[in-house]
mmCIF file of C-alpha atoms and ligand atoms in Angstrom:
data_model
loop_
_atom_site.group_PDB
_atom_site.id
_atom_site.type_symbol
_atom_site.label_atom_id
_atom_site.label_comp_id
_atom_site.label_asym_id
_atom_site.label_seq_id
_atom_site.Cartn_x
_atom_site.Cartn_y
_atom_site.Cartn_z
ATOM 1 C CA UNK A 1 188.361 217.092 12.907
ATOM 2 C CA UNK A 2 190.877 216.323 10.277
ATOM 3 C CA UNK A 3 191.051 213.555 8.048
ATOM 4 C CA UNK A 4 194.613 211.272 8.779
ATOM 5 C CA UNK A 5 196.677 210.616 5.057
ATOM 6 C CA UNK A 6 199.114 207.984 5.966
ATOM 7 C CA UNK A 7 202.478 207.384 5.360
ATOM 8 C CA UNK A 8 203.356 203.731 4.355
ATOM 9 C CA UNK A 9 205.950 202.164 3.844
ATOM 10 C CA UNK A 10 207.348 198.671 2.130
ATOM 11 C CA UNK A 11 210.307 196.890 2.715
ATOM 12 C CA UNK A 12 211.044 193.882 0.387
ATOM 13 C CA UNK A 13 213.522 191.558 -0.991
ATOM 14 C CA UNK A 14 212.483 190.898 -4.796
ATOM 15 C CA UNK A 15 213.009 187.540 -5.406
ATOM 16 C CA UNK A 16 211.695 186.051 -1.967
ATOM 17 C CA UNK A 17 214.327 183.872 -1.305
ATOM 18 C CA UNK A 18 216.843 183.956 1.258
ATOM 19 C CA UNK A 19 218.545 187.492 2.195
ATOM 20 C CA UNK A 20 222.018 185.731 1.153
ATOM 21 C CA UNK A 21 220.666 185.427 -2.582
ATOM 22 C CA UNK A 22 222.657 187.450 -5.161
ATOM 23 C CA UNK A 23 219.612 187.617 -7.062
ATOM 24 C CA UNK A 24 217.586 189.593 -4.332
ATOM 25 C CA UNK A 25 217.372 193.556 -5.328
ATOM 26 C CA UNK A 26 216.317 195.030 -1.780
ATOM 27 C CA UNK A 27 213.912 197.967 -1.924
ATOM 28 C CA UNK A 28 212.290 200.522 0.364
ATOM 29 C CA UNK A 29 209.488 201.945 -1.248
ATOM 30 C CA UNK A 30 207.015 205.116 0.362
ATOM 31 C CA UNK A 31 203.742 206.433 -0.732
ATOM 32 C CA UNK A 32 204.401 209.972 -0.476
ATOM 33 C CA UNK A 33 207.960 211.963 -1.188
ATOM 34 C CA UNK A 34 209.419 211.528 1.942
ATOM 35 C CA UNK A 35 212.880 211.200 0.842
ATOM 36 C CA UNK A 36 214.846 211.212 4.132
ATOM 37 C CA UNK A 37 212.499 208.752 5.536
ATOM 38 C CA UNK A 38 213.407 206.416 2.534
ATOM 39 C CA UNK A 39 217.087 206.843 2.535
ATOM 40 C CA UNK A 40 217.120 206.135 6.405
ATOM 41 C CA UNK A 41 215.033 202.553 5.964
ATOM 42 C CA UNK A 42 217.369 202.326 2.524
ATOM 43 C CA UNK A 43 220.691 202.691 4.725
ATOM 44 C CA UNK A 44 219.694 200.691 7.457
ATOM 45 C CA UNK A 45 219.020 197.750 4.417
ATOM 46 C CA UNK A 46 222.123 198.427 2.900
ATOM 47 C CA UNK A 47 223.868 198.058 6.400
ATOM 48 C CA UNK A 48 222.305 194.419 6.020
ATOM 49 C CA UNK A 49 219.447 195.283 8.533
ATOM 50 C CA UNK A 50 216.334 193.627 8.777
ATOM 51 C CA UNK A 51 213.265 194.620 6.981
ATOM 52 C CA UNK A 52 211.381 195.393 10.480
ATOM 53 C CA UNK A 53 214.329 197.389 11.492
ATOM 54 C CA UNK A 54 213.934 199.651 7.964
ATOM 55 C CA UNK A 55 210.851 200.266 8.459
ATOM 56 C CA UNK A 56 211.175 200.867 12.201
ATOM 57 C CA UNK A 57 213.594 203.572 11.740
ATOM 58 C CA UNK A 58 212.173 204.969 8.354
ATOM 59 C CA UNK A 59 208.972 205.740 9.800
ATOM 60 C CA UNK A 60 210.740 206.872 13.085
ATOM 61 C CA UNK A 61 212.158 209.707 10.890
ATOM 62 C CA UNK A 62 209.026 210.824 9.515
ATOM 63 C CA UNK A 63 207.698 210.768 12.783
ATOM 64 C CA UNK A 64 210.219 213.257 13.672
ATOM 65 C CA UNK A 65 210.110 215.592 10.324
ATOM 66 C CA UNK A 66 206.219 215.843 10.739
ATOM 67 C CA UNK A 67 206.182 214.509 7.177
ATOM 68 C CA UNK A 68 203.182 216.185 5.928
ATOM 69 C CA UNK A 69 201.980 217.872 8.838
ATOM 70 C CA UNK A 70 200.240 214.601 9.141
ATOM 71 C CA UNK A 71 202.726 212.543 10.389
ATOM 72 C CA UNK A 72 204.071 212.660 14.412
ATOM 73 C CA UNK A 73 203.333 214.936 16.910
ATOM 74 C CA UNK A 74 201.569 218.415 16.575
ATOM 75 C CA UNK A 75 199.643 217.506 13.413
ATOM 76 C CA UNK A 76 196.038 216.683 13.092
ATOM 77 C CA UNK A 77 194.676 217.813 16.099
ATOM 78 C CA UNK A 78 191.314 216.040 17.240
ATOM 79 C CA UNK A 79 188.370 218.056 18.215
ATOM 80 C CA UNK A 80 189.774 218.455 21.652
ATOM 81 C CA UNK A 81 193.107 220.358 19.996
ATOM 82 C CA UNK A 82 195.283 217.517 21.168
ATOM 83 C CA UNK A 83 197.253 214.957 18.713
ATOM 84 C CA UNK A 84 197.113 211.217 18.963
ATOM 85 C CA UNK A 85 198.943 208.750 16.541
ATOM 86 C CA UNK A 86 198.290 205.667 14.803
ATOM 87 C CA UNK A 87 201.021 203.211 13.741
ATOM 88 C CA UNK A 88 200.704 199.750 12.281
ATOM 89 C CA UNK A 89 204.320 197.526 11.500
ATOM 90 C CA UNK A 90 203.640 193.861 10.098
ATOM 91 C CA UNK A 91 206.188 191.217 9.036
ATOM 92 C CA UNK A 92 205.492 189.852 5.934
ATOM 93 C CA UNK A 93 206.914 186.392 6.686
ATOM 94 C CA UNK A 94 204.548 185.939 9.559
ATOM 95 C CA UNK A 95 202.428 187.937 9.113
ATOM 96 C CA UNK A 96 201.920 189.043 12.297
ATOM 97 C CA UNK A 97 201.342 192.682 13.010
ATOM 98 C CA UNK A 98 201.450 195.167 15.956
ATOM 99 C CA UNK A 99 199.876 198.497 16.218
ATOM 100 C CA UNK A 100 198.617 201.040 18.290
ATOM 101 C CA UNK A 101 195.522 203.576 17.484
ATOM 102 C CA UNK A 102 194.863 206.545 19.308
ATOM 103 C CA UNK A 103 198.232 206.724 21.072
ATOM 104 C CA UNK A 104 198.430 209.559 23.221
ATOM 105 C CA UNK A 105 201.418 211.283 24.531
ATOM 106 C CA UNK A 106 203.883 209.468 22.947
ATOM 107 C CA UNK A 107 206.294 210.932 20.318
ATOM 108 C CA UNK A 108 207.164 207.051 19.118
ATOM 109 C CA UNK A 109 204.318 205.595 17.665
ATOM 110 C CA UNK A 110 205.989 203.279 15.096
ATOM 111 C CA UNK A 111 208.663 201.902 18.054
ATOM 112 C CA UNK A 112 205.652 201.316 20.380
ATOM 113 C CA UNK A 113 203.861 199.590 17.638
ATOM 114 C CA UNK A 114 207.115 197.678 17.446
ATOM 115 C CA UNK A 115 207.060 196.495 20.964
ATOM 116 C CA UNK A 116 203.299 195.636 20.599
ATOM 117 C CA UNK A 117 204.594 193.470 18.185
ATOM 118 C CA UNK A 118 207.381 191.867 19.533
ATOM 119 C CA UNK A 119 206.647 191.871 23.606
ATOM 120 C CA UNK A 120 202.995 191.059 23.574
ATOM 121 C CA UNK A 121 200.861 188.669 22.162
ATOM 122 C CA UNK A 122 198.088 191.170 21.134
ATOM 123 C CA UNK A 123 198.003 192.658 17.818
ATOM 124 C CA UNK A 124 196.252 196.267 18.404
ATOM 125 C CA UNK A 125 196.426 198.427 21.401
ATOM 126 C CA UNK A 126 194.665 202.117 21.634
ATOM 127 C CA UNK A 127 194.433 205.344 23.630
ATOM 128 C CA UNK A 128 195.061 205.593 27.200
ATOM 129 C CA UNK A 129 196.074 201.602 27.739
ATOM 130 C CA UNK A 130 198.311 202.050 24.915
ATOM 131 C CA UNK A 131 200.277 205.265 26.666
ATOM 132 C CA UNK A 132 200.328 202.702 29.805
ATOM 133 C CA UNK A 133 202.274 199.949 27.683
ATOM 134 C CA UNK A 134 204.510 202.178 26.091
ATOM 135 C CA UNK A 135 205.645 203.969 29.176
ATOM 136 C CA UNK A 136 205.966 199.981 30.893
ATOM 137 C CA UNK A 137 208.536 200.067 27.550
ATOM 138 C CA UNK A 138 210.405 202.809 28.742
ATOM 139 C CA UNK A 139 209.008 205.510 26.244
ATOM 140 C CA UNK A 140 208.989 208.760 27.773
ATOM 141 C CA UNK A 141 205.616 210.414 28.118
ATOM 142 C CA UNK A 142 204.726 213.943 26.864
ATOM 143 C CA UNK A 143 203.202 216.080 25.059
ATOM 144 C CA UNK A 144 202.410 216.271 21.337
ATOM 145 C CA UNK A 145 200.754 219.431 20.855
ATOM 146 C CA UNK A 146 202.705 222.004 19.535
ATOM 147 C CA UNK A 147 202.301 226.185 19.218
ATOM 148 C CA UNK A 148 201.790 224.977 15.088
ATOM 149 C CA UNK A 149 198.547 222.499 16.475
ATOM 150 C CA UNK A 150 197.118 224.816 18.895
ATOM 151 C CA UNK A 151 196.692 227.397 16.007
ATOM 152 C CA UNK A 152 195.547 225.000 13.718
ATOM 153 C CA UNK A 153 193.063 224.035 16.356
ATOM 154 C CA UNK A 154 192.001 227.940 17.643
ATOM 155 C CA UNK A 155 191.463 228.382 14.170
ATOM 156 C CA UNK A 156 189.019 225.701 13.456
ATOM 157 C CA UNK A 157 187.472 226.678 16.786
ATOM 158 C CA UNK A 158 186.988 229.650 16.761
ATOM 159 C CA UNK A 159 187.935 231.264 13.845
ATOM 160 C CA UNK A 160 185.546 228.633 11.553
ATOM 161 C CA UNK A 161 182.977 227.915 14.447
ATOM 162 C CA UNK A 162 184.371 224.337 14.611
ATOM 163 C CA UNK A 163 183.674 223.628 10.873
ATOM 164 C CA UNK A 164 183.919 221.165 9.316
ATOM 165 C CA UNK A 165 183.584 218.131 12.005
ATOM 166 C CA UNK A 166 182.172 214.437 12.122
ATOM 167 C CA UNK A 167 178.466 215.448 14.037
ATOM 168 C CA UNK A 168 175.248 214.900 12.949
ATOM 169 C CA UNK A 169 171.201 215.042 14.158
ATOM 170 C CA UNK A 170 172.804 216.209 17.342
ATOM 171 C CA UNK A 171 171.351 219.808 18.923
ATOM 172 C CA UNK A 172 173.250 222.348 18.258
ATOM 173 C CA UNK A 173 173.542 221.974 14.342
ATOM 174 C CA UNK A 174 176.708 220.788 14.372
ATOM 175 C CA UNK A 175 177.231 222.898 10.927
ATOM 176 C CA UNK A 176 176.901 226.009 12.763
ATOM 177 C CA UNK A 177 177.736 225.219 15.887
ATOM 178 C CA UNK A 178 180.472 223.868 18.017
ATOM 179 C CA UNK A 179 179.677 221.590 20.650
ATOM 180 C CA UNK A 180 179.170 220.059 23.604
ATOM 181 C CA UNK A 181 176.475 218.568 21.587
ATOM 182 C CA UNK A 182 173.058 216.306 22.641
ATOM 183 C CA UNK A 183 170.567 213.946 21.284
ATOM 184 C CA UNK A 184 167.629 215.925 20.270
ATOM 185 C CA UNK A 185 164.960 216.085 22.763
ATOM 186 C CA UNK A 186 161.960 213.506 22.093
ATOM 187 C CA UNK A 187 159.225 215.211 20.511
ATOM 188 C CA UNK A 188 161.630 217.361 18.296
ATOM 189 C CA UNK A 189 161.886 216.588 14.872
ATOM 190 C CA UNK A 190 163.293 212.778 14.534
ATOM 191 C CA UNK A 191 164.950 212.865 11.515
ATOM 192 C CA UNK A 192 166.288 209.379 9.795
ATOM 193 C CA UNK A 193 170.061 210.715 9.867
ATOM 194 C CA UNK A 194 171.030 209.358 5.816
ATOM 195 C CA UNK A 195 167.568 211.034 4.490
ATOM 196 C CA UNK A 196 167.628 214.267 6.397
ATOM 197 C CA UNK A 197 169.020 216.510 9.188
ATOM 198 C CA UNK A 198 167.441 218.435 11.709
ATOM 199 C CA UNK A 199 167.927 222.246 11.568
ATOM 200 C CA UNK A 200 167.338 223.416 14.868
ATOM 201 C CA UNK A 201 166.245 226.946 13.883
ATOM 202 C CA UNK A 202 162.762 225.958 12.012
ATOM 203 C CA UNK A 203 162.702 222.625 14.330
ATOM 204 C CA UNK A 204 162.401 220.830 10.766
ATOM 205 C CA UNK A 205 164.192 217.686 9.120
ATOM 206 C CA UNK A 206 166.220 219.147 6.216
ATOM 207 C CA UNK A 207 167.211 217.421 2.630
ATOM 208 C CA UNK A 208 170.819 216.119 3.226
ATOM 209 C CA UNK A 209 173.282 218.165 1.298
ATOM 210 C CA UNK A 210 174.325 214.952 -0.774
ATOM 211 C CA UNK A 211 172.147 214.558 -3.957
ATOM 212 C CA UNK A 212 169.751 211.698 -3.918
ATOM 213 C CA UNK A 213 170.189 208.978 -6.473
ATOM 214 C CA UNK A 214 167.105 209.217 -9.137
ATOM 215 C CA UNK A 215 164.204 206.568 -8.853
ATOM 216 C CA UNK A 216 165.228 203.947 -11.363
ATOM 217 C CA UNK A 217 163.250 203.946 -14.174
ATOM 218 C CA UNK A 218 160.628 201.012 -14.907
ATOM 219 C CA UNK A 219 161.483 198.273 -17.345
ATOM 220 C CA UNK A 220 159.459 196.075 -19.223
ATOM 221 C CA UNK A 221 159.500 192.504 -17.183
ATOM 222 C CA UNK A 222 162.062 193.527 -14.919
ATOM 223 C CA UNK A 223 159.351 195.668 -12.274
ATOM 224 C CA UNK A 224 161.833 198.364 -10.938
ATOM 225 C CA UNK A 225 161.806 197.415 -7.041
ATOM 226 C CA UNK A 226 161.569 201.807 -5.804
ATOM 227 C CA UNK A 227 162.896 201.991 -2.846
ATOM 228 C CA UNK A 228 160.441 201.580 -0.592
ATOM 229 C CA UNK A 229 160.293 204.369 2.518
ATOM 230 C CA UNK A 230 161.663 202.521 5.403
ATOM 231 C CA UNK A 231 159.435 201.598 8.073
ATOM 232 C CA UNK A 232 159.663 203.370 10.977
ATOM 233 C CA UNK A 233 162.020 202.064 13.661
ATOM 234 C CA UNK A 234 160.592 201.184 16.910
ATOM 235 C CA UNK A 235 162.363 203.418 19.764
ATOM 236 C CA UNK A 236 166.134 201.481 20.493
ATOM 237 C CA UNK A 237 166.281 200.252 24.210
ATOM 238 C CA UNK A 238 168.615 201.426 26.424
ATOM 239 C CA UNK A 239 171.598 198.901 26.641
ATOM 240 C CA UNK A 240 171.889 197.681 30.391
ATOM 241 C CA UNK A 241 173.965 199.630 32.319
ATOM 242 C CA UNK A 242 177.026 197.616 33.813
ATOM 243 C CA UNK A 243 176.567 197.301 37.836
HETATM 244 C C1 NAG B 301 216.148 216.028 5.441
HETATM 245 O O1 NAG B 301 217.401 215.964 6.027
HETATM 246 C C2 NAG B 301 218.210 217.127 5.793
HETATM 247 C C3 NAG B 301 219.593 216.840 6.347
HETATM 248 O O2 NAG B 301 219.514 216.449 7.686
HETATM 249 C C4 NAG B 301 217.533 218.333 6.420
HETATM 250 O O3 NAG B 301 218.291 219.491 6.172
HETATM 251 C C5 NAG B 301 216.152 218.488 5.837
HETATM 252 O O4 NAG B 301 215.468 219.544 6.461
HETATM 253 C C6 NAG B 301 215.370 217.200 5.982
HETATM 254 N N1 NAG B 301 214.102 217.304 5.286
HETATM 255 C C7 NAG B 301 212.933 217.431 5.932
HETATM 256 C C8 NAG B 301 211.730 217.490 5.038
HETATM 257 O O5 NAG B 301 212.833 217.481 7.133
HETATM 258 C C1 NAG B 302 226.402 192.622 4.468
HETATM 259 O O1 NAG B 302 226.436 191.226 4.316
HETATM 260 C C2 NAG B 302 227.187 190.799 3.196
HETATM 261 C C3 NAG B 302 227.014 189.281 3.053
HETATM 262 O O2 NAG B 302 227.069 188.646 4.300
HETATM 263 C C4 NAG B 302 228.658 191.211 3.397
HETATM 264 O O3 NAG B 302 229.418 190.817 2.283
HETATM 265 C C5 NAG B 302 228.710 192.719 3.533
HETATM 266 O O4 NAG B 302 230.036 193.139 3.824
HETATM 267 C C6 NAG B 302 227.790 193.209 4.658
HETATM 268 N N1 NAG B 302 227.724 194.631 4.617
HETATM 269 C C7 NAG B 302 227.850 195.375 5.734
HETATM 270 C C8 NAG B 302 227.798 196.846 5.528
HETATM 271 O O5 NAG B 302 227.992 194.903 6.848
#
């Protein structure tokens, strides 16, 4: 239901050349103004950690602070009011990464994405399988909604009939209604979903709210191609269904 910002965070050593180097100038550097964040990856540097450990621990405080309200547990809640995180850690001199997507009821996303990177030999895990591994890694399982989420959440749902969310040519109009929602029914009004919508009141496809480019204009030996009306699509088969 809500859109994700994302906090990110760098961790270099200017010149590139070994840590030793007088000439390297360390630096922690953040997107947003998440000061304590920064100073915590900034100490851990100065305490001659590594980068991955900065950036471990620098994130690991946002996590904690809620930076943003969009950071950690208890912000962003999906359409079913709960909170899942995202976290994504690379090392720039290999370049390998780990991350996990979807994470659910873990408070440690960055530290799992950690492990993903350091105890596996996959680069991405998500949801459910992702809770499994980090609980194998001893993180402790619970969870991340908080009384701040759920009102956030009540208030999209009920207070703003769900609005605004991802759904569309779905029954009910998903921009006045909440869900569970359907495929419209054959025979209803098939609407192409980037040209139009269908508005279940009149049973009608409905202009899209987004303006439509103009027809370019014709030019003199270059024969403006319009855009031709698509063909219609023939009905797309069921996929097999796994035994
Ligand atoms: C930053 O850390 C200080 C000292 O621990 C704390 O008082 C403050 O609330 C923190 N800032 C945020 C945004 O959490
Ligand atoms: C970090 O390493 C440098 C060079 O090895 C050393 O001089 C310095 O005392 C170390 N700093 C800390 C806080 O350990």
């Amino acid at each position: 239901m809500y859109a994700t910002s994302v906090a990110i965070f760098i961790v270099c050593f200017l010149t590139g050349t070994a840590r030793s180097d007088p000439r390297n100038v360390p630096m922690a550097i953040t997107t947003w103004t998440f000061k304590n964040a920064t100073l915590r990856a900034w100490d851990v540097l100065s305490n001659n950690g590594s980068a991955l450990d900065a950036i471990e621990q620098g994130v690991a405080v946002c996590e904690c602070e809620q930076c943003d309200g969009t950071v950690g547990y208890g912000g962003s809640p999906d359409e079913d009011g709960e909170t899942t995180l995202d976290a994504l850690i690379m090392n720039g001199k290999t370049m390998n990464v780990g991350a996990v997507g979807g994470l659910r009821r873990v408070k440690n996303a960055i530290s799992v994405a950690r492990h993903v990177l350091e105890h596996t030999r996959h680069s991405f895990l998500v949801g459910d399988q992702a809770t499994e591994f980090a609980v194998q890694m001893g993180f402790h399982e619970e969870s991340l909604t908080t009384p701040d989420s759920k009102k956030m959440w009540m208030e999209w749902h009920n207070a703003k009939n769900c609005q605004p969310n991802f759904w569309f040519n779905v029954l009910p109009d998903p921009l006045k209604h909440c869900g569970p929602y359907s495929i419209p029914p054959k025979g209803g009004p098939v609407c192409p979903s980037t040209t139009c919508m269908p508005d279940t009141t009149t049973s009608t496809c409905q202009p899209p709210k987004v303006p439509v480019p103009p027809p370019c204009p014709a030019k003199k030996g270059f024969p403006c191609r319009a855009r031709r009306r698509a063909a219609p699509r023939p009905a797309r088969p069921a996929p097999p269904r796994c035994p």
